[in-house]
């Protein structure tokens, strides 16, 4: 079967099936969310703007699958910046608050901690690319240093 790449743009979340590879680029201060169900060989990939978008998406995904415990979850992005002025410091505080909100949402919804991974980068780091292979469940999150 031919594999199909599906692009997930900023502000979107898409569901893929076994023959699809979902991908997004330039996550940066946004949040990349990947959820995979090995049983059905399906998954979701989102390029989400803030923690509220992640929380809403996770809730919808749990409703779709019926249970959170069997799902593999990766959250990436949420980059903080090098503090050069007061607005950068405030930005970093907000990103930290959003990261904590996502961790809390994952715990509240009953996801298995052993199947949850955070790929957060700080300051000079970036998440330029994420992809989810819906057949294998492989999820490379490519982080790089910009420094």
mmCIF file of N, CA, C and O in Angstrom, residues 29 31 49-52 78-81 86-102:
data_model
loop_
_atom_site.group_PDB
_atom_site.id
_atom_site.type_symbol
_atom_site.label_atom_id
_atom_site.label_comp_id
_atom_site.label_asym_id
_atom_site.label_seq_id
_atom_site.Cartn_x
_atom_site.Cartn_y
_atom_site.Cartn_z
ATOM 1 N N UNK A 29 7.173 27.997 19.650
ATOM 2 C CA UNK A 29 6.492 28.215 20.932
ATOM 3 C C UNK A 29 5.104 27.582 20.973
ATOM 4 O O UNK A 29 4.496 27.509 22.025
ATOM 5 N N UNK A 31 2.568 24.163 20.476
ATOM 6 C CA UNK A 31 2.704 22.816 21.017
ATOM 7 C C UNK A 31 2.361 21.796 19.943
ATOM 8 O O UNK A 31 1.317 21.879 19.304
ATOM 9 N N UNK A 49 -1.809 26.071 19.203
ATOM 10 C CA UNK A 49 -1.315 27.388 19.597
ATOM 11 C C UNK A 49 -1.037 27.499 21.085
ATOM 12 O O UNK A 49 -0.053 28.112 21.491
ATOM 13 N N UNK A 50 -1.881 26.902 21.920
ATOM 14 C CA UNK A 50 -1.711 27.080 23.365
ATOM 15 C C UNK A 50 -2.218 25.851 24.115
ATOM 16 O O UNK A 50 -2.747 24.913 23.533
ATOM 17 N N UNK A 51 -2.049 25.892 25.445
ATOM 18 C CA UNK A 51 -2.404 24.735 26.269
ATOM 19 C C UNK A 51 -3.901 24.457 26.261
ATOM 20 O O UNK A 51 -4.314 23.298 26.383
ATOM 21 N N UNK A 52 -4.727 25.478 26.118
ATOM 22 C CA UNK A 52 -6.177 25.250 26.059
ATOM 23 C C UNK A 52 -6.536 24.442 24.811
ATOM 24 O O UNK A 52 -7.389 23.548 24.865
ATOM 25 N N UNK A 78 6.607 24.310 22.787
ATOM 26 C CA UNK A 78 6.506 25.144 23.982
ATOM 27 C C UNK A 78 7.833 25.776 24.343
ATOM 28 O O UNK A 78 8.216 25.839 25.498
ATOM 29 N N UNK A 79 8.544 26.239 23.316
ATOM 30 C CA UNK A 79 9.881 26.778 23.529
ATOM 31 C C UNK A 79 9.855 28.070 24.329
ATOM 32 O O UNK A 79 9.028 28.938 24.087
ATOM 33 N N UNK A 80 10.803 28.176 25.233
ATOM 34 C CA UNK A 80 11.045 29.436 25.925
ATOM 35 C C UNK A 80 12.163 30.153 25.182
ATOM 36 O O UNK A 80 12.880 29.562 24.391
ATOM 37 N N UNK A 81 12.307 31.427 25.439
ATOM 38 C CA UNK A 81 13.295 32.236 24.717
ATOM 39 C C UNK A 81 14.376 32.742 25.662
ATOM 40 O O UNK A 81 14.204 32.768 26.878
ATOM 41 N N UNK A 86 12.090 42.449 29.678
ATOM 42 C CA UNK A 86 10.976 42.052 30.527
ATOM 43 C C UNK A 86 9.893 41.286 29.768
ATOM 44 O O UNK A 86 9.295 40.347 30.301
ATOM 45 N N UNK A 87 9.639 41.638 28.514
ATOM 46 C CA UNK A 87 8.601 40.923 27.762
ATOM 47 C C UNK A 87 8.999 39.471 27.519
ATOM 48 O O UNK A 87 8.148 38.579 27.517
ATOM 49 N N UNK A 88 10.302 39.204 27.345
ATOM 50 C CA UNK A 88 10.759 37.814 27.198
ATOM 51 C C UNK A 88 10.531 37.040 28.492
ATOM 52 O O UNK A 88 10.130 35.873 28.460
ATOM 53 N N UNK A 89 10.791 37.691 29.619
ATOM 54 C CA UNK A 89 10.586 37.036 30.915
ATOM 55 C C UNK A 89 9.108 36.694 31.100
ATOM 56 O O UNK A 89 8.768 35.594 31.557
ATOM 57 N N UNK A 90 8.223 37.608 30.743
ATOM 58 C CA UNK A 90 6.780 37.355 30.851
ATOM 59 C C UNK A 90 6.349 36.235 29.904
ATOM 60 O O UNK A 90 5.527 35.381 30.254
ATOM 61 N N UNK A 91 6.904 36.222 28.695
ATOM 62 C CA UNK A 91 6.610 35.168 27.722
ATOM 63 C C UNK A 91 6.994 33.805 28.303
ATOM 64 O O UNK A 91 6.225 32.846 28.235
ATOM 65 N N UNK A 92 8.187 33.727 28.894
ATOM 66 C CA UNK A 92 8.653 32.461 29.466
ATOM 67 C C UNK A 92 7.765 31.995 30.616
ATOM 68 O O UNK A 92 7.504 30.803 30.766
ATOM 69 N N UNK A 93 7.301 32.944 31.440
ATOM 70 C CA UNK A 93 6.386 32.582 32.523
ATOM 71 C C UNK A 93 5.086 31.998 31.965
ATOM 72 O O UNK A 93 4.557 31.019 32.491
ATOM 73 N N UNK A 94 4.583 32.581 30.886
ATOM 74 C CA UNK A 94 3.349 32.089 30.271
ATOM 75 C C UNK A 94 3.567 30.701 29.658
ATOM 76 O O UNK A 94 2.721 29.810 29.794
ATOM 77 N N UNK A 95 4.685 30.493 28.993
ATOM 78 C CA UNK A 95 4.982 29.169 28.423
ATOM 79 C C UNK A 95 5.077 28.129 29.537
ATOM 80 O O UNK A 95 4.548 27.021 29.418
ATOM 81 N N UNK A 96 5.730 28.481 30.642
ATOM 82 C CA UNK A 96 5.840 27.563 31.780
ATOM 83 C C UNK A 96 4.458 27.238 32.327
ATOM 84 O O UNK A 96 4.152 26.078 32.623
ATOM 85 N N UNK A 97 3.586 28.232 32.444
ATOM 86 C CA UNK A 97 2.221 28.004 32.917
ATOM 87 C C UNK A 97 1.487 27.045 31.975
ATOM 88 O O UNK A 97 0.807 26.116 32.419
ATOM 89 N N UNK A 98 1.650 27.251 30.678
ATOM 90 C CA UNK A 98 0.970 26.395 29.706
ATOM 91 C C UNK A 98 1.512 24.966 29.736
ATOM 92 O O UNK A 98 0.747 24.005 29.634
ATOM 93 N N UNK A 99 2.825 24.818 29.889
ATOM 94 C CA UNK A 99 3.403 23.470 30.004
ATOM 95 C C UNK A 99 2.807 22.744 31.207
ATOM 96 O O UNK A 99 2.448 21.568 31.130
ATOM 97 N N UNK A 100 2.716 23.452 32.332
ATOM 98 C CA UNK A 100 2.156 22.856 33.547
ATOM 99 C C UNK A 100 0.686 22.491 33.351
ATOM 100 O O UNK A 100 0.232 21.456 33.846
ATOM 101 N N UNK A 101 -0.051 23.329 32.648
ATOM 102 C CA UNK A 101 -1.457 23.059 32.373
ATOM 103 C C UNK A 101 -1.611 21.787 31.541
ATOM 104 O O UNK A 101 -2.504 20.969 31.793
ATOM 105 N N UNK A 102 -0.736 21.596 30.560
ATOM 106 C CA UNK A 102 -0.787 20.386 29.727
ATOM 107 C C UNK A 102 -0.481 19.151 30.573
ATOM 108 O O UNK A 102 -1.181 18.138 30.475
#
